[in-house]
Amino acid sequence: MNEISTAAELADCAKSGWPTLAIERSKKGGLVEQIVAAISLMVGQRELRVGTKMPSVRQFAKCNGVSTFTVVEAYDRLVTLGLLSSRRGSGYFVARNETAASAQVAIHASPTAIDALTPDLYSGVSDALPVGAGWLPPEMYGEDTILDAVRQAMRIPANRLRGYGHPLGFPSLRQHLAATLSEELYAVEPDQIVLTHGATHAFDLILRTLTRPGDTVFVEDPGYSNLLSLIRHHGCVPVGIPRSDAGLDFEALARQAAATQPKLMFVNTVLQNPLGASLSHAQAHRLLGLAEQFDFWLVEDDIYRELTPRGEASLAAMDGLRRVIRVGSYSKTLSPALRVGSISASNSLLPELVRVKMLAGLTTSEINERAVYHAVSSRAYRRMIERLTTQLDGCRERSIDCLAQAGMAPVARPRGGMFVSAGWDRAPTPDWNGKVIADLALKSGILLSPNEFFMLRQPDTVWFRFNVAYSDTPPLLKFLQSVRPR
């Protein structure tokens, strides 16, 4: 819809009794923040009393000349703040009164450590020690293999520079990926694979294709931090399913599925981010059964598969891509700079995924995909993966020993991969919590990823996700010992 409402629409809003908010698009701060602040103030000043029904998402968007996505995110934040409650099938209602002052503090507090850390955790340009980041040192990726692959890719035939490339992605890479998956996991054809700009782009295409604003989407809690923001950006409601060293909380999953009718669920079967744990075959079968019972899609985030031993559970292999959509990526084994990921899905779903891909950004980079193909099809690639896995095993054990010297214990015992989540068995306080410690670490030149970064629930202890390639270092140990609880 247009952002600016017509005079007729504003007149209809006036008749409904709902005031039009004074939203300034040039004002510092986003539209969501302005809406949340305005409604918080109205609740605090008792202009909106407990039990008052809020306008529907569509009506509010129409009255205020904003998108429904903006309204869904604003309402979701107000629910999180405890100012609104959501009743399925009935809408949103004012939940309780708050003083204007406390509401304003909650909305307009200075940026948290997490806000400040987000660009650095993904950009790789910070000078800080990237203990909380998701990439490995270049020397661990196998620089010679990657650089040679990039040089080979740059020899692209001149006639390939005239077009955009194949809508599904570079055919040779899809054929290689299909052959590898068919040999190691499940039978799949090249035309069941669409290449993407990394895993996050794949998640975005899946959300664009399968969800609509207001849909419920299940995520693991804790889980991949960037995914939560992406789900909200699409106007969907993320619901966390507790995940621990023991696996998913299937009782909670069943209760939530019965109550909210989710459209899909994102799950790391192996080497879950941030815990490093893997589902057993029995747990994977139970998850597939619940997805069948409650009729929702499973999106298997499988980007760590090459770092785990063969034989671990695979939802896609068990399901045969009927209800499972498998997402892969080369960012953890080659380089995040190449930005090449993949979606494997059923023949019935692929055409719509490709249509959405072309609408949202046309084709992906054939040069990047050629570079990845040259790398993964070389004889050196498998040896590089074996060497990388061995290096990570050593780094992980040394990191756990280092963290133990600061009194920190693993939240889960990782089955492999590049992460260890560890912390102190002490409840957070306003003056001592993950955000506060991460902010202090940033001032000391260390990037930390606190548990709040990965969770929808309020954490009951303080822990961080550590990248094992950077965690066995004296500066980190010295800092953690300085902030550990006494």
Short mmCIF file of C-alpha atoms in Angstrom, two decimals:
data_model
loop_
_atom_site.label_atom_id
_atom_site.label_comp_id
_atom_site.label_asym_id
_atom_site.label_seq_id
_atom_site.Cartn_x
_atom_site.Cartn_y
_atom_site.Cartn_z
CA MET A 1 0.00 0.00 0.00
CA ASN A 2 1.08 3.61 -0.32
CA GLU A 3 2.75 5.06 2.75
CA ILE A 4 0.69 8.26 2.61
CA SER A 5 -3.05 7.79 3.28
CA THR A 6 -5.62 9.57 1.18
CA ALA A 7 -8.05 12.11 2.64
CA ALA A 8 -10.90 9.60 2.28
CA GLU A 9 -8.96 6.94 4.18
CA LEU A 10 -8.15 9.41 6.98
CA ALA A 11 -11.83 10.33 7.19
CA ASP A 12 -12.73 6.63 7.59
CA CYS A 13 -10.17 6.35 10.36
CA ALA A 14 -11.61 9.33 12.17
CA LYS A 15 -15.05 7.69 12.10
CA SER A 16 -13.57 4.57 13.68
CA GLY A 17 -12.51 6.59 16.72
CA TRP A 18 -8.81 5.76 16.36
CA PRO A 19 -6.55 8.82 16.25
CA THR A 20 -3.94 9.24 13.53
CA LEU A 21 -0.47 9.28 15.09
CA ALA A 22 1.99 12.09 14.40
CA ILE A 23 4.58 10.03 12.54
CA GLU A 24 7.52 11.96 11.08
CA ARG A 25 9.41 10.13 8.36
CA SER A 26 12.29 12.59 8.54
CA LYS A 27 12.68 12.15 12.29
CA LYS A 28 15.66 10.20 13.59
CA GLY A 29 14.53 6.68 14.42
CA GLY A 30 12.39 4.28 12.43
CA LEU A 31 8.65 4.17 11.97
CA VAL A 32 8.35 1.15 14.26
CA GLU A 33 10.12 2.98 17.10
CA GLN A 34 7.83 6.01 16.70
CA ILE A 35 4.68 3.87 16.78
CA VAL A 36 5.85 1.93 19.84
CA ALA A 37 6.77 5.14 21.65
CA ALA A 38 3.44 6.82 20.82
CA ILE A 39 1.30 3.90 21.95
CA SER A 40 3.43 3.42 25.09
CA LEU A 41 2.80 7.06 25.98
CA MET A 42 -0.96 6.68 25.38
CA VAL A 43 -1.04 3.65 27.69
CA GLY A 44 1.04 5.46 30.30
CA GLN A 45 -1.25 8.50 30.23
CA ARG A 46 -4.33 6.22 30.40
CA GLU A 47 -5.61 7.33 27.00
CA LEU A 48 -5.66 3.61 26.28
CA ARG A 49 -7.01 1.60 29.20
CA VAL A 50 -6.53 -2.06 30.05
CA GLY A 51 -8.70 -4.24 27.80
CA THR A 52 -9.00 -1.68 25.00
CA LYS A 53 -9.00 -3.42 21.64
CA MET A 54 -6.40 -2.07 19.24
CA PRO A 55 -7.14 -1.49 15.54
CA SER A 56 -6.43 -4.45 13.32
CA VAL A 57 -3.03 -4.49 11.62
CA ARG A 58 -4.61 -3.54 8.30
CA GLN A 59 -6.74 -0.76 9.81
CA PHE A 60 -3.83 0.74 11.74
CA ALA A 61 -1.66 0.66 8.61
CA LYS A 62 -4.40 2.38 6.60
CA CYS A 63 -5.02 5.08 9.22
CA ASN A 64 -1.35 5.96 9.61
CA GLY A 65 -0.09 5.50 6.07
CA VAL A 66 2.42 2.77 6.93
CA SER A 67 2.90 -0.80 5.77
CA THR A 68 1.34 -3.78 7.51
CA PHE A 69 4.88 -5.09 8.08
CA THR A 70 5.66 -1.99 10.16
CA VAL A 71 2.50 -2.44 12.25
CA VAL A 72 3.13 -6.14 12.89
CA GLU A 73 6.64 -5.41 14.15
CA ALA A 74 5.42 -2.52 16.34
CA TYR A 75 2.63 -4.63 17.86
CA ASP A 76 5.09 -7.48 18.43
CA ARG A 77 7.45 -5.17 20.33
CA LEU A 78 4.56 -3.84 22.42
CA VAL A 79 3.60 -7.42 23.29
CA THR A 80 7.20 -8.07 24.34
CA LEU A 81 7.11 -4.96 26.54
CA GLY A 82 3.93 -6.23 28.18
CA LEU A 83 1.81 -3.31 26.99
CA LEU A 84 -0.31 -5.34 24.56
CA SER A 85 -1.56 -8.92 24.51
CA SER A 86 -2.48 -10.96 21.46
CA ARG A 87 -5.60 -13.13 21.41
CA ARG A 88 -5.72 -15.53 18.50
CA GLY A 89 -8.67 -14.74 16.24
CA SER A 90 -9.61 -11.61 18.21
CA GLY A 91 -6.70 -9.20 17.75
CA TYR A 92 -4.54 -7.09 20.05
CA PHE A 93 -5.61 -5.60 23.40
CA VAL A 94 -4.03 -3.25 25.94
CA ALA A 95 -2.57 -5.52 28.60
CA ARG A 96 -1.72 -3.21 31.47
CA ASN A 97 -1.02 0.39 32.41
CA GLU A 98 2.54 1.73 32.53
CA THR A 99 3.85 5.10 33.52
CA ALA A 100 4.92 7.19 30.58
CA ALA A 101 8.38 7.56 32.04
CA SER A 102 9.07 3.84 32.32
CA ALA A 103 7.70 3.21 28.85
CA GLN A 104 9.89 5.91 27.37
CA VAL A 105 12.95 4.50 29.11
CA ALA A 106 12.19 1.07 27.70
CA ILE A 107 11.77 2.39 24.15
CA HIS A 108 14.45 5.07 23.96
CA ALA A 109 17.27 3.55 25.97
CA SER A 110 20.68 4.07 24.45
CA PRO A 111 21.79 1.40 21.95
CA THR A 112 22.66 -1.86 23.62
CA ALA A 113 25.88 -3.74 23.19
CA ILE A 114 24.05 -6.04 20.80
CA ASP A 115 23.03 -3.10 18.59
CA ALA A 116 26.61 -1.88 18.47
CA LEU A 117 28.05 -5.34 17.85
CA THR A 118 25.80 -6.39 14.97
CA PRO A 119 27.70 -4.75 12.07
CA ASP A 120 31.09 -5.87 13.39
CA LEU A 121 29.92 -9.46 13.88
CA TYR A 122 29.14 -9.75 10.18
CA SER A 123 31.39 -7.24 8.41
CA GLY A 124 34.83 -8.52 9.40
CA VAL A 125 36.32 -5.01 9.15
CA SER A 126 36.67 -4.37 12.88
CA ASP A 127 40.10 -4.47 14.50
CA ALA A 128 38.62 -6.13 17.58
CA LEU A 129 39.42 -9.77 18.38
CA PRO A 130 36.45 -11.57 16.68
CA VAL A 131 35.74 -14.05 19.46
CA GLY A 132 32.00 -13.89 18.81
CA ALA A 133 32.10 -13.84 15.01
CA GLY A 134 30.98 -16.53 12.60
CA TRP A 135 33.99 -16.79 10.30
CA LEU A 136 37.34 -18.53 10.52
CA PRO A 137 40.83 -17.11 9.96
CA PRO A 138 41.69 -17.10 6.23
CA GLU A 139 44.60 -19.49 6.76
CA MET A 140 42.21 -22.17 8.09
CA TYR A 141 40.05 -22.06 4.94
CA GLY A 142 42.89 -23.08 2.61
CA GLU A 143 43.90 -19.85 0.95
CA ASP A 144 45.72 -21.47 -1.99
CA THR A 145 42.68 -23.54 -2.97
CA ILE A 146 40.35 -20.54 -2.81
CA LEU A 147 42.66 -18.12 -4.63
CA ASP A 148 43.25 -20.65 -7.40
CA ALA A 149 39.49 -21.18 -7.72
CA VAL A 150 38.89 -17.42 -8.00
CA ARG A 151 41.55 -17.13 -10.70
CA GLN A 152 39.91 -19.98 -12.62
CA ALA A 153 36.48 -18.36 -12.29
CA MET A 154 37.76 -15.08 -13.73
CA ARG A 155 38.52 -16.91 -16.99
CA ILE A 156 34.80 -16.92 -17.72
CA PRO A 157 34.01 -17.10 -21.45
CA ALA A 158 33.25 -13.69 -22.96
CA ASN A 159 29.81 -14.81 -24.16
CA ARG A 160 28.82 -15.51 -20.52
CA LEU A 161 29.29 -11.82 -19.67
CA ARG A 162 26.35 -10.77 -21.84
CA GLY A 163 23.56 -12.31 -19.81
CA TYR A 164 22.50 -12.67 -16.18
CA GLY A 165 23.13 -16.39 -15.91
CA HIS A 166 20.81 -19.33 -15.28
CA PRO A 167 17.87 -18.54 -12.95
CA LEU A 168 18.64 -21.64 -10.86
CA GLY A 169 22.35 -20.84 -10.69
CA PHE A 170 25.54 -22.08 -12.40
CA PRO A 171 24.63 -25.52 -13.84
CA SER A 172 28.01 -27.18 -13.18
CA LEU A 173 27.88 -26.32 -9.47
CA ARG A 174 24.29 -27.56 -9.16
CA GLN A 175 25.24 -30.80 -10.88
CA HIS A 176 28.22 -31.26 -8.57
CA LEU A 177 26.13 -30.49 -5.47
CA ALA A 178 23.36 -32.86 -6.59
CA ALA A 179 25.89 -35.66 -7.15
CA THR A 180 27.50 -35.07 -3.73
CA LEU A 181 24.18 -34.96 -1.86
CA SER A 182 22.90 -38.03 -3.72
CA GLU A 183 26.01 -39.97 -2.73
CA GLU A 184 26.17 -38.86 0.90
CA LEU A 185 22.61 -38.00 2.01
CA TYR A 186 19.60 -38.24 -0.32
CA ALA A 187 18.70 -38.51 -4.00
CA VAL A 188 18.25 -35.10 -5.59
CA GLU A 189 18.32 -33.77 -9.15
CA PRO A 190 20.19 -30.59 -10.23
CA ASP A 191 16.85 -28.99 -11.13
CA GLN A 192 15.74 -29.39 -7.50
CA ILE A 193 18.53 -27.02 -6.40
CA VAL A 194 18.52 -23.23 -6.63
CA LEU A 195 21.68 -21.30 -5.76
CA THR A 196 21.53 -18.23 -3.53
CA HIS A 197 23.68 -15.43 -2.13
CA GLY A 198 24.45 -17.48 1.00
CA ALA A 199 22.18 -19.08 3.57
CA THR A 200 20.54 -15.85 4.78
CA HIS A 201 19.40 -15.09 1.22
CA ALA A 202 17.98 -18.63 1.10
CA PHE A 203 16.02 -18.01 4.32
CA ASP A 204 14.70 -14.76 2.88
CA LEU A 205 13.49 -16.46 -0.32
CA ILE A 206 11.78 -19.21 1.69
CA LEU A 207 10.01 -16.69 3.92
CA ARG A 208 8.94 -14.62 0.89
CA THR A 209 7.59 -17.74 -0.81
CA LEU A 210 5.84 -19.58 2.02
CA THR A 211 4.70 -16.98 4.56
CA ARG A 212 2.42 -13.99 4.83
CA PRO A 213 2.35 -11.22 7.49
CA GLY A 214 0.98 -12.57 10.73
CA ASP A 215 2.10 -16.18 10.16
CA THR A 216 3.80 -18.00 13.03
CA VAL A 217 7.33 -19.24 12.38
CA PHE A 218 9.09 -21.58 14.81
CA VAL A 219 12.77 -21.10 15.59
CA GLU A 220 15.14 -22.79 17.99
CA ASP A 221 15.72 -20.94 21.24
CA PRO A 222 18.62 -20.23 21.39
CA GLY A 223 19.18 -20.08 17.65
CA TYR A 224 20.60 -18.10 14.72
CA SER A 225 20.35 -14.43 15.71
CA ASN A 226 19.96 -12.84 12.28
CA LEU A 227 17.03 -15.11 11.49
CA LEU A 228 14.85 -13.58 14.22
CA SER A 229 15.13 -10.10 12.70
CA LEU A 230 14.50 -11.49 9.21
CA ILE A 231 11.30 -13.24 10.33
CA ARG A 232 10.01 -10.07 11.95
CA HIS A 233 10.95 -8.05 8.87
CA HIS A 234 8.55 -10.22 6.87
CA GLY A 235 5.77 -9.46 9.33
CA CYS A 236 5.78 -12.96 10.81
CA VAL A 237 5.79 -13.88 14.48
CA PRO A 238 8.81 -15.90 15.68
CA VAL A 239 8.06 -18.43 18.41
CA GLY A 240 11.00 -20.03 20.18
CA ILE A 241 11.17 -23.77 20.84
CA PRO A 242 13.70 -24.48 23.62
CA ARG A 243 16.86 -26.26 22.44
CA SER A 244 19.53 -27.63 24.75
CA ASP A 245 22.31 -30.18 24.82
CA ALA A 246 19.57 -32.82 25.06
CA GLY A 247 17.85 -31.61 21.88
CA LEU A 248 14.52 -29.89 21.22
CA ASP A 249 11.76 -29.63 23.80
CA PHE A 250 9.20 -31.66 21.87
CA GLU A 251 6.45 -31.21 24.48
CA ALA A 252 6.74 -27.43 24.14
CA LEU A 253 6.84 -27.78 20.36
CA ALA A 254 3.60 -29.79 20.32
CA ARG A 255 1.84 -27.34 22.64
CA GLN A 256 2.91 -24.33 20.61
CA ALA A 257 2.01 -26.01 17.32
CA ALA A 258 -1.48 -26.81 18.56
CA ALA A 259 -1.95 -23.23 19.79
CA THR A 260 -0.39 -21.23 16.95
CA GLN A 261 -0.54 -23.36 13.77
CA PRO A 262 2.97 -22.50 12.49
CA LYS A 263 3.68 -22.17 8.79
CA LEU A 264 7.25 -23.45 9.06
CA MET A 265 10.15 -24.13 11.42
CA PHE A 266 13.87 -23.42 11.01
CA VAL A 267 16.17 -26.00 12.59
CA ASN A 268 19.88 -26.90 12.69
CA THR A 269 19.95 -30.71 12.74
CA VAL A 270 23.73 -30.94 13.17
CA LEU A 271 26.18 -28.61 14.97
CA GLN A 272 23.43 -26.21 15.98
CA ASN A 273 24.34 -22.53 16.15
CA PRO A 274 25.15 -21.45 18.87
CA LEU A 275 25.26 -24.68 20.96
CA GLY A 276 27.16 -27.01 18.62
CA ALA A 277 24.80 -29.88 19.56
CA SER A 278 23.20 -32.31 17.08
CA LEU A 279 19.83 -34.07 17.02
CA SER A 280 19.82 -37.84 17.28
CA HIS A 281 18.12 -39.93 14.59
CA ALA A 282 15.25 -40.64 17.01
CA GLN A 283 14.77 -36.91 17.70
CA ALA A 284 14.85 -36.11 13.98
CA HIS A 285 12.14 -38.75 13.35
CA ARG A 286 10.01 -37.26 16.13
CA LEU A 287 10.38 -33.77 14.67
CA LEU A 288 9.29 -35.02 11.25
CA GLY A 289 6.28 -36.68 12.87
CA LEU A 290 5.20 -33.45 14.55
CA ALA A 291 5.65 -31.48 11.33
CA GLU A 292 3.38 -34.01 9.61
CA GLN A 293 0.84 -33.96 12.44
CA PHE A 294 0.57 -30.17 12.57
CA ASP A 295 1.20 -29.59 8.84
CA PHE A 296 4.16 -27.22 8.78
CA TRP A 297 7.31 -27.03 6.65
CA LEU A 298 10.74 -27.80 8.08
CA VAL A 299 13.65 -25.68 6.87
CA GLU A 300 16.84 -27.60 7.63
CA ASP A 301 19.72 -25.14 8.10
CA ASP A 302 22.47 -27.57 7.11
CA ILE A 303 25.43 -25.25 6.59
CA TYR A 304 27.68 -27.10 9.07
CA ARG A 305 27.15 -30.57 7.55
CA GLU A 306 30.66 -30.84 6.07
CA LEU A 307 32.22 -30.23 9.50
CA THR A 308 30.50 -33.22 11.10
CA PRO A 309 31.21 -36.94 10.67
CA ARG A 310 29.14 -38.93 8.20
CA GLY A 311 26.14 -40.74 9.59
CA GLU A 312 24.61 -37.88 11.59
CA ALA A 313 20.85 -37.33 11.28
CA SER A 314 19.55 -35.53 8.20
CA LEU A 315 15.93 -34.39 8.01
CA ALA A 316 16.16 -34.04 4.23
CA ALA A 317 17.44 -37.60 3.87
CA MET A 318 14.73 -39.04 6.14
CA ASP A 319 11.95 -37.04 4.48
CA GLY A 320 13.06 -37.11 0.83
CA LEU A 321 12.34 -33.36 0.41
CA ARG A 322 8.57 -33.79 0.78
CA ARG A 323 8.11 -31.53 3.79
CA VAL A 324 11.76 -30.55 4.33
CA ILE A 325 13.59 -27.74 2.54
CA ARG A 326 17.35 -28.06 2.88
CA VAL A 327 19.59 -24.96 2.98
CA GLY A 328 23.33 -25.28 2.41
CA SER A 329 26.24 -22.85 2.20
CA TYR A 330 29.97 -22.76 1.50
CA SER A 331 30.73 -19.87 3.86
CA LYS A 332 31.98 -22.14 6.66
CA THR A 333 34.28 -24.28 4.51
CA LEU A 334 35.53 -21.86 1.81
CA SER A 335 34.93 -18.20 2.60
CA PRO A 336 31.95 -16.06 3.62
CA ALA A 337 33.10 -13.50 1.04
CA LEU A 338 32.07 -15.76 -1.86
CA ARG A 339 28.38 -15.62 -0.80
CA VAL A 340 27.15 -18.87 -2.35
CA GLY A 341 24.40 -20.94 -0.76
CA SER A 342 21.73 -23.34 -1.96
CA ILE A 343 18.15 -24.48 -1.48
CA SER A 344 17.14 -28.09 -2.16
CA ALA A 345 13.39 -28.60 -2.34
CA SER A 346 10.63 -30.63 -3.95
CA ASN A 347 9.81 -30.28 -7.64
CA SER A 348 6.47 -28.73 -6.71
CA LEU A 349 8.07 -25.94 -4.67
CA LEU A 350 11.10 -25.08 -6.84
CA PRO A 351 9.30 -23.07 -9.56
CA GLU A 352 7.85 -20.62 -7.03
CA LEU A 353 11.18 -20.25 -5.23
CA VAL A 354 12.86 -19.43 -8.54
CA ARG A 355 10.11 -16.97 -9.46
CA VAL A 356 10.56 -15.16 -6.15
CA LYS A 357 14.35 -15.20 -6.57
CA MET A 358 14.07 -13.52 -9.96
CA LEU A 359 11.54 -10.96 -8.71
CA ALA A 360 13.64 -10.07 -5.67
CA GLY A 361 17.05 -9.78 -7.31
CA LEU A 362 17.31 -11.66 -10.62
CA THR A 363 20.10 -14.25 -10.83
CA THR A 364 22.98 -14.87 -8.46
CA SER A 365 26.65 -14.23 -9.30
CA GLU A 366 27.92 -16.78 -11.83
CA ILE A 367 31.50 -15.69 -11.18
CA ASN A 368 31.17 -16.50 -7.47
CA GLU A 369 29.46 -19.78 -8.28
CA ARG A 370 32.18 -20.70 -10.79
CA ALA A 371 34.82 -20.01 -8.11
CA VAL A 372 33.03 -22.28 -5.65
CA TYR A 373 32.66 -24.99 -8.30
CA HIS A 374 36.38 -24.92 -9.11
CA ALA A 375 37.19 -25.17 -5.39
CA VAL A 376 34.79 -27.93 -4.34
CA SER A 377 35.43 -30.08 -7.43
CA SER A 378 39.20 -30.04 -6.91
CA ARG A 379 41.05 -32.97 -5.35
CA ALA A 380 42.41 -30.65 -2.66
CA TYR A 381 38.95 -29.75 -1.29
CA ARG A 382 38.25 -32.97 0.61
CA ARG A 383 41.74 -32.92 2.13
CA MET A 384 41.16 -29.29 3.11
CA ILE A 385 37.90 -30.20 4.90
CA GLU A 386 39.61 -33.03 6.78
CA ARG A 387 42.42 -30.71 7.82
CA LEU A 388 39.94 -28.01 8.86
CA THR A 389 37.93 -30.46 10.96
CA THR A 390 41.08 -31.66 12.73
CA GLN A 391 42.18 -28.07 13.41
CA LEU A 392 38.78 -27.16 14.83
CA ASP A 393 38.81 -30.20 17.11
CA GLY A 394 42.08 -29.02 18.62
CA CYS A 395 40.94 -25.41 18.88
CA ARG A 396 37.72 -26.48 20.58
CA GLU A 397 39.44 -28.48 23.28
CA ARG A 398 41.95 -25.69 23.96
CA SER A 399 39.14 -23.12 24.07
CA ILE A 400 37.16 -25.15 26.61
CA ASP A 401 40.27 -25.44 28.79
CA CYS A 402 40.92 -21.69 28.46
CA LEU A 403 37.34 -20.79 29.38
CA ALA A 404 37.48 -23.13 32.38
CA GLN A 405 40.32 -20.98 33.76
CA ALA A 406 37.82 -18.11 33.85
CA GLY A 407 35.31 -20.29 35.70
CA MET A 408 33.14 -20.85 32.61
CA ALA A 409 31.51 -24.17 31.72
CA PRO A 410 30.03 -25.21 28.34
CA VAL A 411 26.27 -24.81 28.04
CA ALA A 412 26.36 -27.84 25.73
CA ARG A 413 29.13 -30.23 24.77
CA PRO A 414 29.72 -29.51 21.06
CA ARG A 415 29.78 -32.46 18.66
CA GLY A 416 32.21 -30.61 16.37
CA GLY A 417 32.29 -27.38 14.41
CA MET A 418 33.50 -23.89 15.22
CA PHE A 419 31.48 -22.80 18.27
CA VAL A 420 31.46 -23.37 22.00
CA SER A 421 28.82 -21.69 24.14
CA ALA A 422 29.97 -21.31 27.73
CA GLY A 423 29.24 -19.16 30.74
CA TRP A 424 28.71 -18.84 34.45
CA ASP A 425 25.88 -20.49 36.37
CA ARG A 426 24.82 -17.19 37.87
CA ALA A 427 21.58 -15.27 37.27
CA PRO A 428 22.00 -11.99 35.38
CA THR A 429 21.36 -8.68 37.11
CA PRO A 430 20.83 -5.16 35.70
CA ASP A 431 24.51 -4.40 36.37
CA TRP A 432 25.96 -7.78 35.38
CA ASN A 433 24.59 -9.51 32.30
CA GLY A 434 25.59 -10.52 28.80
CA LYS A 435 24.89 -7.12 27.25
CA VAL A 436 26.85 -5.24 29.90
CA ILE A 437 29.82 -7.60 29.62
CA ALA A 438 29.78 -7.48 25.81
CA ASP A 439 29.83 -3.69 25.94
CA LEU A 440 32.85 -3.77 28.27
CA ALA A 441 34.55 -6.30 26.00
CA LEU A 442 34.03 -4.09 22.95
CA LYS A 443 35.75 -1.22 24.75
CA SER A 444 38.62 -3.62 25.42
CA GLY A 445 38.92 -4.58 21.76
CA ILE A 446 37.08 -7.91 21.99
CA LEU A 447 33.89 -8.85 20.12
CA LEU A 448 31.65 -11.08 22.23
CA SER A 449 28.27 -12.62 21.32
CA PRO A 450 26.11 -12.69 24.49
CA ASN A 451 23.30 -15.18 24.98
CA GLU A 452 20.69 -12.42 24.56
CA PHE A 453 21.82 -12.26 20.93
CA PHE A 454 20.43 -15.76 20.29
CA MET A 455 17.39 -16.01 22.57
CA LEU A 456 13.71 -15.08 22.60
CA ARG A 457 13.36 -16.12 26.25
CA GLN A 458 14.84 -14.14 29.09
CA PRO A 459 18.10 -15.94 29.96
CA ASP A 460 18.46 -17.31 33.48
CA THR A 461 22.28 -17.45 33.33
CA VAL A 462 25.05 -15.53 31.57
CA TRP A 463 26.83 -17.20 28.67
CA PHE A 464 28.44 -16.35 25.32
CA ARG A 465 29.04 -18.03 21.99
CA PHE A 466 32.78 -18.39 21.37
CA ASN A 467 34.43 -18.97 18.01
CA VAL A 468 37.02 -21.60 18.90
CA ALA A 469 39.50 -20.32 16.29
CA TYR A 470 39.94 -17.11 18.32
CA SER A 471 39.16 -18.14 21.89
CA ASP A 472 42.41 -19.61 23.21
CA THR A 473 44.08 -16.23 23.67
CA PRO A 474 45.57 -14.44 26.70
CA PRO A 475 43.66 -11.15 26.12
CA LEU A 476 40.32 -12.96 26.18
CA LEU A 477 41.22 -14.97 29.29
CA LYS A 478 42.42 -11.85 31.09
CA PHE A 479 39.19 -10.01 30.27
CA LEU A 480 36.89 -12.88 31.30
CA GLN A 481 38.75 -13.31 34.59
CA SER A 482 38.24 -9.61 35.27
CA VAL A 483 34.45 -9.78 34.86
CA ARG A 484 33.73 -13.25 36.30
CA PRO A 485 31.37 -13.34 39.29
CA ARG A 486 33.04 -13.50 42.69
#
